[in-house]
mmCIF file of C-alpha atoms in Angstrom:
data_model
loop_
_atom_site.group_PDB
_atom_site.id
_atom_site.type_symbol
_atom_site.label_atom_id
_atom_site.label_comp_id
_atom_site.label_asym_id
_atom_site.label_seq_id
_atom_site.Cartn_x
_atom_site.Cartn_y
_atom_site.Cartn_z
ATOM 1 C CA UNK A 28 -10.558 -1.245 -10.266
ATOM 2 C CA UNK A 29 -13.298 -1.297 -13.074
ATOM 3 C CA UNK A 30 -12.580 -0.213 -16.478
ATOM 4 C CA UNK A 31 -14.801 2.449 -18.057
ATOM 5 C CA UNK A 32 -13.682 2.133 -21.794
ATOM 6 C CA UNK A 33 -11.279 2.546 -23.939
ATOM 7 C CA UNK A 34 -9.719 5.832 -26.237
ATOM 8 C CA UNK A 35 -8.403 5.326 -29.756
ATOM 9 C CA UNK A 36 -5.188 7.761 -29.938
ATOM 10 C CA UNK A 37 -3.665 6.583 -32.845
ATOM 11 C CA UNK A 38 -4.364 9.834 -34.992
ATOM 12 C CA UNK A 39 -2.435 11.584 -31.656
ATOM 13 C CA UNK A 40 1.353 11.370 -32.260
ATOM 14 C CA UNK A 41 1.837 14.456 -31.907
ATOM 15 C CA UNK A 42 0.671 15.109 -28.853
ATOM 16 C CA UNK A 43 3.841 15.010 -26.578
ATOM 17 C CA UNK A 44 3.096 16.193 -22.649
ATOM 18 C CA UNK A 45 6.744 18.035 -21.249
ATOM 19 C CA UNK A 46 7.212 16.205 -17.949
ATOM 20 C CA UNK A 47 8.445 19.080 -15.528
ATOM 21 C CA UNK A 48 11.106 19.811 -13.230
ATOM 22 C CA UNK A 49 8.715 21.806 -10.042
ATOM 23 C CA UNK A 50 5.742 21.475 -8.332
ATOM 24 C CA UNK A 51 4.399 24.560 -10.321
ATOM 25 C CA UNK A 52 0.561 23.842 -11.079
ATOM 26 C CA UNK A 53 0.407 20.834 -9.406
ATOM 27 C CA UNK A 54 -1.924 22.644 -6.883
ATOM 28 C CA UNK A 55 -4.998 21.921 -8.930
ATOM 29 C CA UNK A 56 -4.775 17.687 -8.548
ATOM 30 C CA UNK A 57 -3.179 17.504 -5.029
ATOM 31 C CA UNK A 58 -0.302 18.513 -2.297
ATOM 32 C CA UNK A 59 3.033 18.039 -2.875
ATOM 33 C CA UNK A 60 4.578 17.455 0.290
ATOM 34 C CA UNK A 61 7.766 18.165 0.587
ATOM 35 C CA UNK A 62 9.275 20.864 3.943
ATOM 36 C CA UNK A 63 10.891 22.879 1.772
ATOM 37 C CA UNK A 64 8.273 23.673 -0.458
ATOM 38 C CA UNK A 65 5.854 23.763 1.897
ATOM 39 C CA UNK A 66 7.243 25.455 5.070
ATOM 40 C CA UNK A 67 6.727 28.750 3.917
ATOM 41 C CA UNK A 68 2.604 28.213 3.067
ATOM 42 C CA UNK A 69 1.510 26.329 6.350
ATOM 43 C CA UNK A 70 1.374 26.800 10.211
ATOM 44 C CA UNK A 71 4.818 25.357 12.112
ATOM 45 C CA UNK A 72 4.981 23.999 15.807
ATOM 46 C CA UNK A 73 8.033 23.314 17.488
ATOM 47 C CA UNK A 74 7.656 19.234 18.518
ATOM 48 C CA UNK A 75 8.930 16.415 20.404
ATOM 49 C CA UNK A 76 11.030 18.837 22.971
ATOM 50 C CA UNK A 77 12.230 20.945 20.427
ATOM 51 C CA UNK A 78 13.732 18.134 18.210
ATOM 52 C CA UNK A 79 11.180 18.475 15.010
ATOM 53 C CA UNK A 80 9.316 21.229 13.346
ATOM 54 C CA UNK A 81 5.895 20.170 13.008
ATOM 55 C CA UNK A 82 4.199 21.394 9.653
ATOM 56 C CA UNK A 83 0.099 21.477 10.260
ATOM 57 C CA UNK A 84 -2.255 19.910 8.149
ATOM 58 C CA UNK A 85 -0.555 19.816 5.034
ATOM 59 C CA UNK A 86 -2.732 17.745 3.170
ATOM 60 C CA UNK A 87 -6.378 16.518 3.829
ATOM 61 C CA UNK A 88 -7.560 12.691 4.488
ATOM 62 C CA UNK A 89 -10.442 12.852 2.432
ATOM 63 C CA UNK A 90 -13.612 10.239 3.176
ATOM 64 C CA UNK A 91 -16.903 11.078 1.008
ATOM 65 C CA UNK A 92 -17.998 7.437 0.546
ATOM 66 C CA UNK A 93 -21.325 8.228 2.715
ATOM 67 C CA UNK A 94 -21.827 10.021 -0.995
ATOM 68 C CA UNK A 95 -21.104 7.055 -2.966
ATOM 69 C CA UNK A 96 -24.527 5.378 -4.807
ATOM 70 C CA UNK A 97 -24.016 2.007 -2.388
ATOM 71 C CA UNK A 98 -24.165 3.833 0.853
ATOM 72 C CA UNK A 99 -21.048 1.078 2.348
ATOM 73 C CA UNK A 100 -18.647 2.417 4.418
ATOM 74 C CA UNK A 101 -15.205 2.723 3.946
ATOM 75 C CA UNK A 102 -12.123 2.350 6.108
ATOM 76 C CA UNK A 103 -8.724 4.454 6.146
ATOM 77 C CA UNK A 104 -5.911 2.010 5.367
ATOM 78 C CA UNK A 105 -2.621 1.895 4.456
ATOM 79 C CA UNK A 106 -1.519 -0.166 1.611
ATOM 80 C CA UNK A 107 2.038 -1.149 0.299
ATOM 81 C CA UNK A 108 2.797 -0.694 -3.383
ATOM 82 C CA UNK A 109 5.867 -1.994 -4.629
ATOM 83 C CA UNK A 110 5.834 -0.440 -8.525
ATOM 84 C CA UNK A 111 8.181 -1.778 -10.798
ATOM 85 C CA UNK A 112 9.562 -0.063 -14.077
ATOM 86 C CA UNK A 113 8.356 -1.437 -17.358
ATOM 87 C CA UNK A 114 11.249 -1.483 -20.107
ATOM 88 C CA UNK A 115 8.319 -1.588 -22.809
ATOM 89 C CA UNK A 116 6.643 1.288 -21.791
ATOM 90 C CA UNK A 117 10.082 3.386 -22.290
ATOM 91 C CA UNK A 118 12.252 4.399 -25.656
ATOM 92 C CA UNK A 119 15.311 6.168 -24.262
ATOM 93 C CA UNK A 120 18.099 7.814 -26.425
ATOM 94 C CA UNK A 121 20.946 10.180 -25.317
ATOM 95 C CA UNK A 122 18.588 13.038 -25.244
ATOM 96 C CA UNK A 123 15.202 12.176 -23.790
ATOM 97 C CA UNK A 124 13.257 9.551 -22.335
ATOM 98 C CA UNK A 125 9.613 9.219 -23.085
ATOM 99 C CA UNK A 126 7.199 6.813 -21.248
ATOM 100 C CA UNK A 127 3.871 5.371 -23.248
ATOM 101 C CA UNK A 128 0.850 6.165 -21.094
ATOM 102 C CA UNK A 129 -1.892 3.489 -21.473
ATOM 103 C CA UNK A 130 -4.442 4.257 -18.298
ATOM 104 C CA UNK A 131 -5.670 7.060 -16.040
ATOM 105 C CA UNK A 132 -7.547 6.439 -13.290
ATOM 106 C CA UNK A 133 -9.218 7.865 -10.421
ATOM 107 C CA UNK A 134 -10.617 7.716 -7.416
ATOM 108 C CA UNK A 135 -14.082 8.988 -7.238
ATOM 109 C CA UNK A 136 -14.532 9.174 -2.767
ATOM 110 C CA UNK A 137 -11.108 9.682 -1.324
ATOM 111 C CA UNK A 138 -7.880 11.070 -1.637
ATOM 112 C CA UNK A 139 -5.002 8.996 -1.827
ATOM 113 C CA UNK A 140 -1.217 9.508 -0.774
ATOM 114 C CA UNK A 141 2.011 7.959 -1.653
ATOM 115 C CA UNK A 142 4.957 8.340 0.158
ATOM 116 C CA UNK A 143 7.937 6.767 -1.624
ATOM 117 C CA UNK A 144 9.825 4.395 0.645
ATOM 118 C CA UNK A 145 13.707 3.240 0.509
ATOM 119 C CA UNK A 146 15.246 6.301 -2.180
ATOM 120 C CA UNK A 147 17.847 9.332 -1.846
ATOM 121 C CA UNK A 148 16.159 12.138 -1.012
ATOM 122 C CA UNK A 149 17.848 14.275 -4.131
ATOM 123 C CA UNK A 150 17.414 11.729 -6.810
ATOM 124 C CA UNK A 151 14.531 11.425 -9.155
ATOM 125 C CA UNK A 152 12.086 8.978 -7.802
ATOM 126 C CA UNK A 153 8.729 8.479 -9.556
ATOM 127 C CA UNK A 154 6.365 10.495 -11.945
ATOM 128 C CA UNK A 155 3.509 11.852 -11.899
ATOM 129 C CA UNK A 156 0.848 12.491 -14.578
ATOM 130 C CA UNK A 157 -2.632 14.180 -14.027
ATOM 131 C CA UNK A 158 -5.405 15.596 -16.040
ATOM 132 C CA UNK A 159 -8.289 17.650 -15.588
ATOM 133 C CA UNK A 160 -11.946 16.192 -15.817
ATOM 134 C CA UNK A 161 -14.299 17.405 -18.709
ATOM 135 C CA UNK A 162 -18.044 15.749 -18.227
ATOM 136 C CA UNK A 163 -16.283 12.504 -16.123
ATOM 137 C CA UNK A 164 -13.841 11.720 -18.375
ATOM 138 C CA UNK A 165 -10.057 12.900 -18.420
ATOM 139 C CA UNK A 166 -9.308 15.957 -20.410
ATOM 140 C CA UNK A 167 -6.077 13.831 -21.803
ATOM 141 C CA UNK A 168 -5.247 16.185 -24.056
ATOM 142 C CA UNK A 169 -4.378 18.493 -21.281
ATOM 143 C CA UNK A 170 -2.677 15.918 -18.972
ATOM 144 C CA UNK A 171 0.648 17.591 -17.063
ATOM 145 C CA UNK A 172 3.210 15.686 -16.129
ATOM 146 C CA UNK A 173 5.557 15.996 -13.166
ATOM 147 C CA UNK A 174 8.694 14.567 -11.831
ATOM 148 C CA UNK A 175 9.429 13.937 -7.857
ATOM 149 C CA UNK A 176 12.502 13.072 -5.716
ATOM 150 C CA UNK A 177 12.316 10.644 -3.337
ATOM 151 C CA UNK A 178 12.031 13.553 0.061
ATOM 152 C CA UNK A 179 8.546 13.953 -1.723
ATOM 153 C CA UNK A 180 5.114 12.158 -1.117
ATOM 154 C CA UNK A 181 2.068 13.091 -3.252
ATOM 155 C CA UNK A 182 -1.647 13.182 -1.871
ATOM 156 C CA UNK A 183 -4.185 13.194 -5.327
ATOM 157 C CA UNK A 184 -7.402 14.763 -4.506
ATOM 158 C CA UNK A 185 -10.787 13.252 -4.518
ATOM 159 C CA UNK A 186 -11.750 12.726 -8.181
ATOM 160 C CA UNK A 187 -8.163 13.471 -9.622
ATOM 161 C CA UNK A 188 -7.870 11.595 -12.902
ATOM 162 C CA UNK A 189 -3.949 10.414 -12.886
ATOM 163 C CA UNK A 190 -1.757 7.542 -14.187
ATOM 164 C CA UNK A 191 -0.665 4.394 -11.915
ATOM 165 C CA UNK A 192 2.650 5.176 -10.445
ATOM 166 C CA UNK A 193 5.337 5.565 -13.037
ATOM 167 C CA UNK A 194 9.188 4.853 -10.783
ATOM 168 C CA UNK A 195 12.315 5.354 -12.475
ATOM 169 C CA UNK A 196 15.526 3.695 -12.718
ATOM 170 C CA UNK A 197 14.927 0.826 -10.136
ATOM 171 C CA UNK A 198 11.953 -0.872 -8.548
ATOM 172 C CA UNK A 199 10.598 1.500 -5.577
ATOM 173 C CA UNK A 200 8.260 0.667 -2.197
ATOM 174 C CA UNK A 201 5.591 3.185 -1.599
ATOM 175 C CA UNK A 202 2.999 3.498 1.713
ATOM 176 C CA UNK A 203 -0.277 4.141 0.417
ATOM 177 C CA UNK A 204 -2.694 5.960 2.382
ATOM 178 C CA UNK A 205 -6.612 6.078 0.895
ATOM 179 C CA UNK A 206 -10.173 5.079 1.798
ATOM 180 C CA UNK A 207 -11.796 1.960 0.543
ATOM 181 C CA UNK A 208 -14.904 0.406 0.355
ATOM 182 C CA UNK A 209 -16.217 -3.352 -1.012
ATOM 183 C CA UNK A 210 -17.636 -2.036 -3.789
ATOM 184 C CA UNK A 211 -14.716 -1.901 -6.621
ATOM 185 C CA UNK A 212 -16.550 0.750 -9.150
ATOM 186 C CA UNK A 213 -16.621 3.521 -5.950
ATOM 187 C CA UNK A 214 -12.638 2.741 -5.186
ATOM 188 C CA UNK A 215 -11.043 3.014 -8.627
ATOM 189 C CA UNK A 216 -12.476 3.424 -12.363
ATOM 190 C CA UNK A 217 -9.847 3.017 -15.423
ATOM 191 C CA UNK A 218 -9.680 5.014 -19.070
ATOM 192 C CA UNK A 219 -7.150 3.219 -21.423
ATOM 193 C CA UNK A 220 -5.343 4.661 -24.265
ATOM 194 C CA UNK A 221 -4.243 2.812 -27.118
ATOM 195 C CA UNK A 222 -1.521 2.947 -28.819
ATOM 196 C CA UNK A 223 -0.970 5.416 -25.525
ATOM 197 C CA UNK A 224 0.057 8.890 -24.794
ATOM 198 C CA UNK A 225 3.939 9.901 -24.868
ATOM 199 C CA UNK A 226 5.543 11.998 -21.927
ATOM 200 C CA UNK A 227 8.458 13.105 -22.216
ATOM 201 C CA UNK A 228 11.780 13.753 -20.171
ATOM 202 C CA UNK A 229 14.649 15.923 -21.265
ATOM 203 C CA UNK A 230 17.922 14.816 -19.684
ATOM 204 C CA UNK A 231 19.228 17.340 -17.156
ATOM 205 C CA UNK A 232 22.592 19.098 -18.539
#
């Protein structure tokens, strides 16, 4: 990961981003894939002798390193991240949670998928925070947050400015799939925020 540089938000307290409850808008960073959500959008084969639904191509594998400035190639790999919560990052009351964003980042050549590993399907697993590009940088302002359940994995598309995973409640295993190279400013580049930028979570009645 390199660092590009960092943004003074201190005169931004008041900018709050709603984390929320569906996958509405979340089109425009990635794939949500979850069967429910998705089965009625893609193609469906019957598979392994009628014991599984197979749902086609739901989101792409993305490789456009032969663009990258250093011409290396890149190989597909899977990666293990075990993402831990980070008490300091979180002021909870009865009410709401909100986490302190410090860093976006993205990933200029590939896409890159997590599937959470080890959770209940129905519980809230991990969140998600993405922001539109303006001129290469993240449009922060305009970040959207969104929460997942554990019987969802998340593909970001190439170029997608979001935030390291952010896991609730418990430490929580995730496969990574992505493309990498040896060159560390074509895998990953970092913004950071300082003091940060607050999302917040309204606790479900």
């Amino acid at each position: 990961m390199v660092k590009l540089f960092d943004v003074d938000t201190s005169d931004k307290s008041h900018l709050v981003i709603e984390c929320k409850r569906s996958y509405s808008g979340f089109e425009k960073y990635g794939v949500a894939m979850n069967v429910d959500h998705l089965k009625t959008s893609v193609s469906i084969d019957n598979a392994n002798q009628g014991s599984a639904i197979k749902l086609i191509k739901v989101a792409p594998c993305i490789n456009n390193y032969a663009d990258a400035p250093s011409k290396h190639l890149a190989t597909t790999n899977w990666n293990i991240f075990r993402s831990c919560v980070i008490p300091e990052k979180w002021t909870i009351t009865d009410t709401e949670s909100v986490y302190n964003l410090t860093v976006l980042e993205k990933h200029p050549y590939t896409t890159q998928t997590f599937v959470p590993m080890g959770r209940l399907a129905d519980e809230d697993v991990f969140i998600v925070n993405v922001a539109p590009d303006k001129n290469g940088v993240p449009d922060y302002e305009k970040m959207e947050s969104y929460i997942f359940k554990g019987n969802t994995a998340v593909t970001y598309n190439v170029n997608t400015w979001h935030s390291p995973m952010v896991v609730l409640d418990k430490t929580t295993d995730f496969c990574v799939v992505t493309n990498e190279n040896d060159v560390p400013e074509e895998n990953c580049v970092e913004v950071f925020y300082n003091p940060g930028i607050k999302i917040r979570i309204s606790k479900v009645e």
